[in-house]
């Protein structure tokens, strides 16, 4: 009995991760297939190459038309679509405040070298012309 226990235990240690990995891979493939079949015109997608586009036409079985810029439609394989992404929504936080455009103040140190207040970086003093 002890002679069969060790080989069975070793086979179980090897077989369980293989079965679990296969199940995970099948679930991921099914989810990707469902995504590809659910694409409709107007959906915002990202391709496997990182291109963001809107679906223009999804009526063909193997290809899909993507609008990458206003009026620019290209044809791609359906498998090139990686994921659906949410459309870009502009918010008030995206706008630049006038306060953000104000430069940081510069103060002079005792050695007449200008020092930037925030970072502490030293800047050489201006050259004086006409003195020898």
PDB file of C-alpha atoms in Angstrom:
ATOM      1  CA  UNK A   1       0.000   0.000   0.000  1.00  0.00           C
ATOM      2  CA  UNK A   2       2.814   2.416   0.880  1.00  0.00           C
ATOM      3  CA  UNK A   3       4.431   1.731  -2.493  1.00  0.00           C
ATOM      4  CA  UNK A   4       1.379   3.089  -4.371  1.00  0.00           C
ATOM      5  CA  UNK A   5       0.807   6.111  -2.139  1.00  0.00           C
ATOM      6  CA  UNK A   6       3.928   8.064  -3.180  1.00  0.00           C
ATOM      7  CA  UNK A   7       3.394   7.766  -6.986  1.00  0.00           C
ATOM      8  CA  UNK A   8      -0.294   8.645  -6.615  1.00  0.00           C
ATOM      9  CA  UNK A   9       0.561  11.672  -4.487  1.00  0.00           C
ATOM     10  CA  UNK A  10       3.152  12.872  -7.028  1.00  0.00           C
ATOM     11  CA  UNK A  11       0.669  12.482  -9.892  1.00  0.00           C
ATOM     12  CA  UNK A  12      -1.933  14.457  -7.942  1.00  0.00           C
ATOM     13  CA  UNK A  13       0.568  17.248  -7.251  1.00  0.00           C
ATOM     14  CA  UNK A  14       1.300  17.504 -10.992  1.00  0.00           C
ATOM     15  CA  UNK A  15      -2.238  16.939 -12.305  1.00  0.00           C
ATOM     16  CA  UNK A  16      -4.160  19.403 -10.102  1.00  0.00           C
ATOM     17  CA  UNK A  17      -2.311  22.569 -11.292  1.00  0.00           C
ATOM     18  CA  UNK A  18      -2.618  21.406 -14.912  1.00  0.00           C
ATOM     19  CA  UNK A  19      -6.382  20.938 -14.624  1.00  0.00           C
ATOM     20  CA  UNK A  20      -6.837  24.263 -12.815  1.00  0.00           C
ATOM     21  CA  UNK A  21      -4.728  26.091 -15.416  1.00  0.00           C
ATOM     22  CA  UNK A  22      -6.712  24.587 -18.261  1.00  0.00           C
ATOM     23  CA  UNK A  23     -10.016  25.628 -16.662  1.00  0.00           C
ATOM     24  CA  UNK A  24      -8.771  29.192 -16.187  1.00  0.00           C
ATOM     25  CA  UNK A  25      -7.605  29.349 -19.808  1.00  0.00           C
ATOM     26  CA  UNK A  26     -10.972  28.077 -21.099  1.00  0.00           C
ATOM     27  CA  UNK A  27     -12.844  30.695 -19.035  1.00  0.00           C
ATOM     28  CA  UNK A  28     -10.633  33.481 -20.410  1.00  0.00           C
ATOM     29  CA  UNK A  29     -11.152  32.282 -23.995  1.00  0.00           C
ATOM     30  CA  UNK A  30     -14.937  32.122 -23.484  1.00  0.00           C
ATOM     31  CA  UNK A  31     -14.966  35.646 -22.033  1.00  0.00           C
ATOM     32  CA  UNK A  32     -12.956  36.980 -25.003  1.00  0.00           C
ATOM     33  CA  UNK A  33     -15.284  35.248 -27.477  1.00  0.00           C
ATOM     34  CA  UNK A  34     -18.315  36.750 -25.720  1.00  0.00           C
ATOM     35  CA  UNK A  35     -16.712  40.213 -25.897  1.00  0.00           C
ATOM     36  CA  UNK A  36     -16.025  39.875 -29.622  1.00  0.00           C
ATOM     37  CA  UNK A  37     -19.552  38.726 -30.370  1.00  0.00           C
ATOM     38  CA  UNK A  38     -21.132  41.527 -28.311  1.00  0.00           C
ATOM     39  CA  UNK A  39     -19.405  44.407 -30.130  1.00  0.00           C
ATOM     40  CA  UNK A  40     -21.825  46.938 -31.626  1.00  0.00           C
ATOM     41  CA  UNK A  41     -21.412  50.199 -33.528  1.00  0.00           C
ATOM     42  CA  UNK A  42     -20.532  53.043 -31.167  1.00  0.00           C
ATOM     43  CA  UNK A  43     -18.623  50.897 -28.662  1.00  0.00           C
ATOM     44  CA  UNK A  44     -15.197  52.245 -27.677  1.00  0.00           C
ATOM     45  CA  UNK A  45     -12.491  49.552 -27.847  1.00  0.00           C
ATOM     46  CA  UNK A  46      -8.742  49.071 -27.484  1.00  0.00           C
ATOM     47  CA  UNK A  47      -6.898  46.814 -29.907  1.00  0.00           C
ATOM     48  CA  UNK A  48      -4.063  44.438 -29.031  1.00  0.00           C
ATOM     49  CA  UNK A  49      -1.630  47.037 -30.399  1.00  0.00           C
ATOM     50  CA  UNK A  50      -2.939  49.704 -27.994  1.00  0.00           C
ATOM     51  CA  UNK A  51      -5.013  51.687 -30.504  1.00  0.00           C
ATOM     52  CA  UNK A  52      -8.198  53.257 -29.127  1.00  0.00           C
ATOM     53  CA  UNK A  53     -11.096  53.429 -31.595  1.00  0.00           C
ATOM     54  CA  UNK A  54     -14.857  53.379 -31.942  1.00  0.00           C
ATOM     55  CA  UNK A  55     -16.664  50.524 -33.654  1.00  0.00           C
ATOM     56  CA  UNK A  56     -18.122  51.756 -36.953  1.00  0.00           C
ATOM     57  CA  UNK A  57     -19.444  48.456 -38.363  1.00  0.00           C
ATOM     58  CA  UNK A  58     -19.537  45.027 -36.737  1.00  0.00           C
ATOM     59  CA  UNK A  59     -21.706  43.139 -39.228  1.00  0.00           C
ATOM     60  CA  UNK A  60     -18.969  40.898 -40.699  1.00  0.00           C
ATOM     61  CA  UNK A  61     -18.043  37.600 -39.033  1.00  0.00           C
ATOM     62  CA  UNK A  62     -14.242  37.864 -39.063  1.00  0.00           C
ATOM     63  CA  UNK A  63     -13.583  41.587 -39.498  1.00  0.00           C
ATOM     64  CA  UNK A  64     -14.670  44.799 -37.812  1.00  0.00           C
ATOM     65  CA  UNK A  65     -14.521  48.423 -38.980  1.00  0.00           C
ATOM     66  CA  UNK A  66     -12.994  50.796 -36.454  1.00  0.00           C
ATOM     67  CA  UNK A  67     -13.088  54.590 -36.601  1.00  0.00           C
ATOM     68  CA  UNK A  68      -9.689  55.736 -35.334  1.00  0.00           C
ATOM     69  CA  UNK A  69     -10.258  59.446 -36.019  1.00  0.00           C
ATOM     70  CA  UNK A  70     -13.264  61.439 -37.231  1.00  0.00           C
ATOM     71  CA  UNK A  71     -13.909  60.210 -40.769  1.00  0.00           C
ATOM     72  CA  UNK A  72     -11.045  57.649 -40.754  1.00  0.00           C
ATOM     73  CA  UNK A  73     -12.395  54.082 -40.769  1.00  0.00           C
ATOM     74  CA  UNK A  74     -10.092  51.046 -40.942  1.00  0.00           C
ATOM     75  CA  UNK A  75     -10.846  47.332 -41.146  1.00  0.00           C
ATOM     76  CA  UNK A  76      -9.396  44.991 -38.506  1.00  0.00           C
ATOM     77  CA  UNK A  77      -9.708  41.317 -37.600  1.00  0.00           C
ATOM     78  CA  UNK A  78     -12.128  40.846 -34.711  1.00  0.00           C
ATOM     79  CA  UNK A  79      -9.423  39.037 -32.734  1.00  0.00           C
ATOM     80  CA  UNK A  80      -7.388  42.276 -32.705  1.00  0.00           C
ATOM     81  CA  UNK A  81      -9.852  43.810 -30.224  1.00  0.00           C
ATOM     82  CA  UNK A  82      -8.483  43.366 -26.709  1.00  0.00           C
ATOM     83  CA  UNK A  83     -11.160  45.022 -24.576  1.00  0.00           C
ATOM     84  CA  UNK A  84     -14.012  47.482 -24.389  1.00  0.00           C
ATOM     85  CA  UNK A  85     -13.146  50.778 -22.744  1.00  0.00           C
ATOM     86  CA  UNK A  86     -15.319  53.499 -21.321  1.00  0.00           C
ATOM     87  CA  UNK A  87     -15.752  56.587 -23.498  1.00  0.00           C
ATOM     88  CA  UNK A  88     -13.690  59.613 -22.509  1.00  0.00           C
ATOM     89  CA  UNK A  89     -15.778  62.072 -20.488  1.00  0.00           C
ATOM     90  CA  UNK A  90     -14.500  65.607 -19.961  1.00  0.00           C
ATOM     91  CA  UNK A  91     -14.941  66.909 -16.427  1.00  0.00           C
ATOM     92  CA  UNK A  92     -14.323  70.261 -14.768  1.00  0.00           C
ATOM     93  CA  UNK A  93     -11.191  68.824 -13.147  1.00  0.00           C
ATOM     94  CA  UNK A  94      -9.637  68.323 -16.607  1.00  0.00           C
ATOM     95  CA  UNK A  95      -9.580  72.069 -17.274  1.00  0.00           C
ATOM     96  CA  UNK A  96      -6.455  74.002 -16.377  1.00  0.00           C
ATOM     97  CA  UNK A  97      -6.802  76.573 -13.609  1.00  0.00           C
ATOM     98  CA  UNK A  98      -5.254  79.994 -13.977  1.00  0.00           C
ATOM     99  CA  UNK A  99      -3.420  79.415 -10.703  1.00  0.00           C
ATOM    100  CA  UNK A 100      -1.582  76.434 -12.193  1.00  0.00           C
ATOM    101  CA  UNK A 101      -0.062  78.702 -14.856  1.00  0.00           C
ATOM    102  CA  UNK A 102       1.597  81.049 -12.317  1.00  0.00           C
ATOM    103  CA  UNK A 103       5.362  80.538 -12.083  1.00  0.00           C
ATOM    104  CA  UNK A 104       7.028  79.665  -8.801  1.00  0.00           C
ATOM    105  CA  UNK A 105       8.677  82.672  -7.079  1.00  0.00           C
ATOM    106  CA  UNK A 106      12.460  82.979  -7.100  1.00  0.00           C
ATOM    107  CA  UNK A 107      14.289  84.420  -4.078  1.00  0.00           C
ATOM    108  CA  UNK A 108      17.900  85.534  -3.783  1.00  0.00           C
ATOM    109  CA  UNK A 109      20.222  84.033  -1.219  1.00  0.00           C
ATOM    110  CA  UNK A 110      22.859  85.832   0.864  1.00  0.00           C
ATOM    111  CA  UNK A 111      25.567  84.961  -1.704  1.00  0.00           C
ATOM    112  CA  UNK A 112      23.651  86.764  -4.489  1.00  0.00           C
ATOM    113  CA  UNK A 113      22.933  83.398  -6.087  1.00  0.00           C
ATOM    114  CA  UNK A 114      19.320  82.873  -6.998  1.00  0.00           C
ATOM    115  CA  UNK A 115      17.745  79.822  -5.457  1.00  0.00           C
ATOM    116  CA  UNK A 116      14.497  78.375  -6.605  1.00  0.00           C
ATOM    117  CA  UNK A 117      12.243  78.308  -3.555  1.00  0.00           C
ATOM    118  CA  UNK A 118      10.502  74.985  -4.103  1.00  0.00           C
ATOM    119  CA  UNK A 119      13.315  72.685  -5.225  1.00  0.00           C
ATOM    120  CA  UNK A 120      16.304  74.387  -3.661  1.00  0.00           C
ATOM    121  CA  UNK A 121      18.252  74.251  -6.931  1.00  0.00           C
ATOM    122  CA  UNK A 122      20.866  76.975  -7.279  1.00  0.00           C
ATOM    123  CA  UNK A 123      21.010  79.194 -10.339  1.00  0.00           C
ATOM    124  CA  UNK A 124      24.129  81.170 -11.208  1.00  0.00           C
ATOM    125  CA  UNK A 125      23.915  84.948 -10.724  1.00  0.00           C
ATOM    126  CA  UNK A 126      23.541  87.150 -13.794  1.00  0.00           C
ATOM    127  CA  UNK A 127      26.797  88.204 -15.415  1.00  0.00           C
ATOM    128  CA  UNK A 128      27.810  91.798 -14.880  1.00  0.00           C
ATOM    129  CA  UNK A 129      29.187  93.469 -17.990  1.00  0.00           C
ATOM    130  CA  UNK A 130      31.444  96.493 -17.960  1.00  0.00           C
ATOM    131  CA  UNK A 131      33.335  95.707 -14.728  1.00  0.00           C
ATOM    132  CA  UNK A 132      36.923  94.610 -14.902  1.00  0.00           C
TER     133      UNK A 132
END
